[in-house]
């Protein structure tokens, strides 16, 4: 009986270790652990989502409102998930979605609808409406990322490209995005 209780407690602790306390989503540790199952499946797409303006929301309304906005974004994103997809809070205001067996076009359609839904949503706080917007980067393996190990970095680069070029937009991973970041990194060396 003690063995069973111990195993149950270990399993519960392991699950808590892999979950984000605020949103209940998988955390970065779990995402990195599970991404290998997608590598084995062949093609997959990684979507990096970054909430625009969280610092301003936190500074203006407080961290409780910022947390509520993060929860709202995660709840909206959950609506597009299938059983075999992965959704995690990557850190801070960043989320990562992984879709197996989706190409760039299919993913772009889903993510466009997702971004529009987020844009239409808002949070009411103390009689004021807090708008919510996101910047999104998409990369696919093997379509744009040539190795599974680089796909997350390429999706992240596409997301930062979106933020640096007006925010509240979707950018697909491309050679242009990669060249832009190579040029930027040479300028800072």
PDB file of C-alpha atoms in Angstrom:
ATOM      1  CA  UNK A   1       0.000   0.000   0.000  1.00  0.00           C
ATOM      2  CA  UNK A   2       2.832   2.418   0.827  1.00  0.00           C
ATOM      3  CA  UNK A   3       4.435   1.646  -2.539  1.00  0.00           C
ATOM      4  CA  UNK A   4       1.224   2.571  -4.321  1.00  0.00           C
ATOM      5  CA  UNK A   5       0.898   5.834  -2.377  1.00  0.00           C
ATOM      6  CA  UNK A   6       4.546   6.645  -3.054  1.00  0.00           C
ATOM      7  CA  UNK A   7       4.176   5.978  -6.802  1.00  0.00           C
ATOM      8  CA  UNK A   8       1.046   8.102  -6.900  1.00  0.00           C
ATOM      9  CA  UNK A   9       2.802  10.953  -5.075  1.00  0.00           C
ATOM     10  CA  UNK A  10       5.811  10.781  -7.426  1.00  0.00           C
ATOM     11  CA  UNK A  11       3.535  10.836 -10.470  1.00  0.00           C
ATOM     12  CA  UNK A  12       1.653  13.837  -9.064  1.00  0.00           C
ATOM     13  CA  UNK A  13       4.905  15.716  -8.354  1.00  0.00           C
ATOM     14  CA  UNK A  14       6.209  14.923 -11.835  1.00  0.00           C
ATOM     15  CA  UNK A  15       2.986  16.276 -13.349  1.00  0.00           C
ATOM     16  CA  UNK A  16       3.208  19.458 -11.234  1.00  0.00           C
ATOM     17  CA  UNK A  17       6.851  19.893 -12.320  1.00  0.00           C
ATOM     18  CA  UNK A  18       5.743  19.857 -15.960  1.00  0.00           C
ATOM     19  CA  UNK A  19       2.841  22.326 -15.610  1.00  0.00           C
ATOM     20  CA  UNK A  20       2.747  26.104 -15.525  1.00  0.00           C
ATOM     21  CA  UNK A  21       1.132  27.179 -12.257  1.00  0.00           C
ATOM     22  CA  UNK A  22      -0.754  30.150 -13.754  1.00  0.00           C
ATOM     23  CA  UNK A  23      -2.292  28.602 -16.884  1.00  0.00           C
ATOM     24  CA  UNK A  24      -2.159  24.869 -16.151  1.00  0.00           C
ATOM     25  CA  UNK A  25      -0.445  24.384 -19.524  1.00  0.00           C
ATOM     26  CA  UNK A  26       2.663  22.347 -20.009  1.00  0.00           C
ATOM     27  CA  UNK A  27       5.764  24.390 -19.234  1.00  0.00           C
ATOM     28  CA  UNK A  28       8.982  24.782 -21.220  1.00  0.00           C
ATOM     29  CA  UNK A  29      10.550  21.781 -19.520  1.00  0.00           C
ATOM     30  CA  UNK A  30       7.654  19.538 -20.576  1.00  0.00           C
ATOM     31  CA  UNK A  31       7.580  21.019 -24.079  1.00  0.00           C
ATOM     32  CA  UNK A  32      11.259  20.216 -24.573  1.00  0.00           C
ATOM     33  CA  UNK A  33      10.684  16.720 -23.199  1.00  0.00           C
ATOM     34  CA  UNK A  34       7.705  15.987 -25.465  1.00  0.00           C
ATOM     35  CA  UNK A  35       8.951  17.554 -28.692  1.00  0.00           C
ATOM     36  CA  UNK A  36      10.891  14.361 -29.457  1.00  0.00           C
ATOM     37  CA  UNK A  37       7.656  12.511 -30.170  1.00  0.00           C
ATOM     38  CA  UNK A  38       7.012  14.978 -32.999  1.00  0.00           C
ATOM     39  CA  UNK A  39      10.493  14.534 -34.401  1.00  0.00           C
ATOM     40  CA  UNK A  40       9.810  10.811 -34.721  1.00  0.00           C
ATOM     41  CA  UNK A  41       6.449  11.451 -36.454  1.00  0.00           C
ATOM     42  CA  UNK A  42       8.027  13.185 -39.456  1.00  0.00           C
ATOM     43  CA  UNK A  43       6.598  16.581 -40.359  1.00  0.00           C
ATOM     44  CA  UNK A  44       5.340  19.062 -37.790  1.00  0.00           C
ATOM     45  CA  UNK A  45       4.810  22.790 -37.272  1.00  0.00           C
ATOM     46  CA  UNK A  46       5.896  24.979 -34.375  1.00  0.00           C
ATOM     47  CA  UNK A  47       4.042  28.204 -33.616  1.00  0.00           C
ATOM     48  CA  UNK A  48       5.537  30.762 -31.235  1.00  0.00           C
ATOM     49  CA  UNK A  49       3.029  33.245 -29.789  1.00  0.00           C
ATOM     50  CA  UNK A  50       4.075  36.337 -27.864  1.00  0.00           C
ATOM     51  CA  UNK A  51       1.599  38.642 -26.190  1.00  0.00           C
ATOM     52  CA  UNK A  52       2.089  42.233 -27.295  1.00  0.00           C
ATOM     53  CA  UNK A  53       2.228  44.879 -24.569  1.00  0.00           C
ATOM     54  CA  UNK A  54       2.130  42.741 -21.423  1.00  0.00           C
ATOM     55  CA  UNK A  55       4.580  45.070 -19.653  1.00  0.00           C
ATOM     56  CA  UNK A  56       2.303  48.058 -20.298  1.00  0.00           C
ATOM     57  CA  UNK A  57      -0.713  46.104 -19.015  1.00  0.00           C
ATOM     58  CA  UNK A  58       1.214  45.040 -15.888  1.00  0.00           C
ATOM     59  CA  UNK A  59       2.468  48.594 -15.284  1.00  0.00           C
ATOM     60  CA  UNK A  60      -0.940  50.196 -15.921  1.00  0.00           C
ATOM     61  CA  UNK A  61      -3.367  47.750 -14.300  1.00  0.00           C
ATOM     62  CA  UNK A  62      -1.179  45.463 -12.185  1.00  0.00           C
ATOM     63  CA  UNK A  63       0.124  41.934 -12.508  1.00  0.00           C
ATOM     64  CA  UNK A  64      -3.227  40.363 -11.614  1.00  0.00           C
ATOM     65  CA  UNK A  65      -4.699  41.827 -14.808  1.00  0.00           C
ATOM     66  CA  UNK A  66      -1.635  40.735 -16.795  1.00  0.00           C
ATOM     67  CA  UNK A  67      -2.088  37.223 -15.415  1.00  0.00           C
ATOM     68  CA  UNK A  68      -5.773  37.268 -16.356  1.00  0.00           C
ATOM     69  CA  UNK A  69      -4.856  38.273 -19.910  1.00  0.00           C
ATOM     70  CA  UNK A  70      -2.320  35.414 -20.134  1.00  0.00           C
ATOM     71  CA  UNK A  71      -5.010  32.987 -18.944  1.00  0.00           C
ATOM     72  CA  UNK A  72      -7.446  34.385 -21.509  1.00  0.00           C
ATOM     73  CA  UNK A  73      -4.932  33.872 -24.336  1.00  0.00           C
ATOM     74  CA  UNK A  74      -4.240  30.315 -23.207  1.00  0.00           C
ATOM     75  CA  UNK A  75      -7.960  29.557 -23.013  1.00  0.00           C
ATOM     76  CA  UNK A  76      -8.509  30.865 -26.545  1.00  0.00           C
ATOM     77  CA  UNK A  77      -5.556  28.880 -27.897  1.00  0.00           C
ATOM     78  CA  UNK A  78      -6.868  25.684 -26.301  1.00  0.00           C
ATOM     79  CA  UNK A  79      -9.910  25.879 -28.591  1.00  0.00           C
ATOM     80  CA  UNK A  80      -7.833  24.955 -31.679  1.00  0.00           C
ATOM     81  CA  UNK A  81      -6.079  21.946 -30.145  1.00  0.00           C
ATOM     82  CA  UNK A  82      -6.492  18.379 -31.281  1.00  0.00           C
ATOM     83  CA  UNK A  83      -5.622  15.424 -29.048  1.00  0.00           C
ATOM     84  CA  UNK A  84      -2.132  14.994 -30.502  1.00  0.00           C
ATOM     85  CA  UNK A  85      -1.135  18.694 -30.476  1.00  0.00           C
ATOM     86  CA  UNK A  86       1.106  20.220 -27.819  1.00  0.00           C
ATOM     87  CA  UNK A  87       0.484  23.579 -26.173  1.00  0.00           C
ATOM     88  CA  UNK A  88       2.863  25.024 -23.587  1.00  0.00           C
ATOM     89  CA  UNK A  89       3.705  28.254 -21.860  1.00  0.00           C
ATOM     90  CA  UNK A  90       7.250  28.778 -23.010  1.00  0.00           C
ATOM     91  CA  UNK A  91       7.968  31.521 -20.498  1.00  0.00           C
ATOM     92  CA  UNK A  92       6.777  34.992 -19.551  1.00  0.00           C
ATOM     93  CA  UNK A  93       4.301  36.032 -22.226  1.00  0.00           C
ATOM     94  CA  UNK A  94       5.379  33.393 -24.756  1.00  0.00           C
ATOM     95  CA  UNK A  95       3.478  30.273 -25.732  1.00  0.00           C
ATOM     96  CA  UNK A  96       4.374  27.458 -28.114  1.00  0.00           C
ATOM     97  CA  UNK A  97       1.982  25.285 -30.104  1.00  0.00           C
ATOM     98  CA  UNK A  98       3.143  22.158 -31.925  1.00  0.00           C
ATOM     99  CA  UNK A  99       0.974  20.657 -34.655  1.00  0.00           C
ATOM    100  CA  UNK A 100       2.033  17.301 -36.087  1.00  0.00           C
ATOM    101  CA  UNK A 101       1.213  16.657 -39.736  1.00  0.00           C
ATOM    102  CA  UNK A 102       0.306  20.253 -40.595  1.00  0.00           C
ATOM    103  CA  UNK A 103       2.041  22.186 -43.352  1.00  0.00           C
ATOM    104  CA  UNK A 104       2.617  25.953 -43.467  1.00  0.00           C
ATOM    105  CA  UNK A 105      -0.613  26.732 -45.363  1.00  0.00           C
ATOM    106  CA  UNK A 106      -2.865  24.663 -43.065  1.00  0.00           C
ATOM    107  CA  UNK A 107      -1.214  26.121 -39.986  1.00  0.00           C
ATOM    108  CA  UNK A 108      -1.436  29.687 -41.268  1.00  0.00           C
ATOM    109  CA  UNK A 109      -5.208  29.345 -41.737  1.00  0.00           C
ATOM    110  CA  UNK A 110      -5.661  28.048 -38.160  1.00  0.00           C
ATOM    111  CA  UNK A 111      -3.342  30.634 -36.645  1.00  0.00           C
ATOM    112  CA  UNK A 112      -4.951  33.509 -38.590  1.00  0.00           C
ATOM    113  CA  UNK A 113      -8.331  32.620 -37.119  1.00  0.00           C
ATOM    114  CA  UNK A 114      -6.731  32.261 -33.693  1.00  0.00           C
ATOM    115  CA  UNK A 115      -5.118  35.715 -33.887  1.00  0.00           C
ATOM    116  CA  UNK A 116      -8.405  37.282 -35.006  1.00  0.00           C
ATOM    117  CA  UNK A 117     -10.230  35.655 -32.095  1.00  0.00           C
ATOM    118  CA  UNK A 118      -7.617  36.986 -29.679  1.00  0.00           C
ATOM    119  CA  UNK A 119      -7.850  40.463 -31.255  1.00  0.00           C
ATOM    120  CA  UNK A 120     -11.643  40.483 -30.786  1.00  0.00           C
ATOM    121  CA  UNK A 121     -11.307  39.463 -27.156  1.00  0.00           C
ATOM    122  CA  UNK A 122     -10.704  41.909 -24.342  1.00  0.00           C
ATOM    123  CA  UNK A 123     -10.690  41.987 -20.595  1.00  0.00           C
ATOM    124  CA  UNK A 124     -12.826  44.388 -18.589  1.00  0.00           C
ATOM    125  CA  UNK A 125     -11.082  45.773 -15.531  1.00  0.00           C
ATOM    126  CA  UNK A 126     -12.314  48.572 -13.271  1.00  0.00           C
ATOM    127  CA  UNK A 127     -14.563  49.948 -16.001  1.00  0.00           C
ATOM    128  CA  UNK A 128     -11.797  49.906 -18.607  1.00  0.00           C
ATOM    129  CA  UNK A 129     -11.329  47.557 -21.538  1.00  0.00           C
ATOM    130  CA  UNK A 130      -7.926  45.926 -21.841  1.00  0.00           C
ATOM    131  CA  UNK A 131      -7.195  44.946 -25.451  1.00  0.00           C
ATOM    132  CA  UNK A 132      -5.261  41.791 -26.243  1.00  0.00           C
ATOM    133  CA  UNK A 133      -2.944  41.304 -29.234  1.00  0.00           C
ATOM    134  CA  UNK A 134      -0.275  38.774 -30.172  1.00  0.00           C
ATOM    135  CA  UNK A 135       2.652  38.392 -32.548  1.00  0.00           C
ATOM    136  CA  UNK A 136       3.095  34.936 -34.040  1.00  0.00           C
ATOM    137  CA  UNK A 137       5.904  33.089 -35.805  1.00  0.00           C
ATOM    138  CA  UNK A 138       5.460  29.811 -37.695  1.00  0.00           C
ATOM    139  CA  UNK A 139       8.082  27.297 -38.778  1.00  0.00           C
ATOM    140  CA  UNK A 140       7.618  23.824 -40.235  1.00  0.00           C
ATOM    141  CA  UNK A 141       9.809  20.751 -40.439  1.00  0.00           C
ATOM    142  CA  UNK A 142      11.059  19.864 -42.965  1.00  0.00           C
ATOM    143  CA  UNK A 143       9.417  22.596 -45.076  1.00  0.00           C
ATOM    144  CA  UNK A 144      11.330  25.610 -43.691  1.00  0.00           C
ATOM    145  CA  UNK A 145      13.457  24.258 -40.839  1.00  0.00           C
ATOM    146  CA  UNK A 146      15.824  21.685 -42.267  1.00  0.00           C
ATOM    147  CA  UNK A 147      16.512  19.967 -38.956  1.00  0.00           C
ATOM    148  CA  UNK A 148      14.083  19.311 -36.107  1.00  0.00           C
ATOM    149  CA  UNK A 149      16.565  20.867 -33.692  1.00  0.00           C
ATOM    150  CA  UNK A 150      16.349  24.291 -35.390  1.00  0.00           C
ATOM    151  CA  UNK A 151      12.580  24.555 -35.757  1.00  0.00           C
ATOM    152  CA  UNK A 152      11.944  26.236 -32.399  1.00  0.00           C
ATOM    153  CA  UNK A 153      14.647  28.842 -33.023  1.00  0.00           C
ATOM    154  CA  UNK A 154      13.259  29.566 -36.479  1.00  0.00           C
ATOM    155  CA  UNK A 155       9.685  29.936 -35.178  1.00  0.00           C
ATOM    156  CA  UNK A 156      11.029  32.235 -32.457  1.00  0.00           C
ATOM    157  CA  UNK A 157      12.925  34.318 -35.046  1.00  0.00           C
ATOM    158  CA  UNK A 158       9.759  34.636 -37.150  1.00  0.00           C
ATOM    159  CA  UNK A 159       7.819  35.750 -34.066  1.00  0.00           C
ATOM    160  CA  UNK A 160      10.436  38.396 -33.213  1.00  0.00           C
ATOM    161  CA  UNK A 161      10.395  39.537 -36.841  1.00  0.00           C
ATOM    162  CA  UNK A 162       6.624  40.052 -36.424  1.00  0.00           C
ATOM    163  CA  UNK A 163       7.195  42.089 -33.253  1.00  0.00           C
ATOM    164  CA  UNK A 164       9.911  44.231 -34.844  1.00  0.00           C
ATOM    165  CA  UNK A 165       7.794  44.914 -37.909  1.00  0.00           C
ATOM    166  CA  UNK A 166       4.610  46.267 -36.376  1.00  0.00           C
ATOM    167  CA  UNK A 167       3.424  43.616 -33.871  1.00  0.00           C
ATOM    168  CA  UNK A 168      -0.002  41.956 -33.938  1.00  0.00           C
ATOM    169  CA  UNK A 169       0.876  39.942 -37.024  1.00  0.00           C
ATOM    170  CA  UNK A 170       1.867  36.494 -38.219  1.00  0.00           C
ATOM    171  CA  UNK A 171       5.218  35.855 -39.867  1.00  0.00           C
ATOM    172  CA  UNK A 172       6.084  32.639 -41.643  1.00  0.00           C
ATOM    173  CA  UNK A 173       9.609  31.338 -41.301  1.00  0.00           C
ATOM    174  CA  UNK A 174      11.559  32.043 -44.486  1.00  0.00           C
ATOM    175  CA  UNK A 175      15.058  32.628 -45.783  1.00  0.00           C
ATOM    176  CA  UNK A 176      14.280  36.371 -45.619  1.00  0.00           C
ATOM    177  CA  UNK A 177      13.595  36.157 -41.866  1.00  0.00           C
ATOM    178  CA  UNK A 178      16.755  34.110 -41.338  1.00  0.00           C
ATOM    179  CA  UNK A 179      18.855  36.581 -43.381  1.00  0.00           C
ATOM    180  CA  UNK A 180      17.396  39.497 -41.379  1.00  0.00           C
ATOM    181  CA  UNK A 181      18.445  37.924 -38.078  1.00  0.00           C
ATOM    182  CA  UNK A 182      21.879  37.000 -39.379  1.00  0.00           C
ATOM    183  CA  UNK A 183      22.353  40.616 -40.468  1.00  0.00           C
ATOM    184  CA  UNK A 184      21.119  41.909 -37.085  1.00  0.00           C
ATOM    185  CA  UNK A 185      23.436  39.598 -35.138  1.00  0.00           C
ATOM    186  CA  UNK A 186      26.444  40.733 -37.196  1.00  0.00           C
ATOM    187  CA  UNK A 187      25.550  44.325 -36.382  1.00  0.00           C
ATOM    188  CA  UNK A 188      25.687  43.635 -32.645  1.00  0.00           C
ATOM    189  CA  UNK A 189      28.954  41.734 -32.583  1.00  0.00           C
TER     190      UNK A 189
END
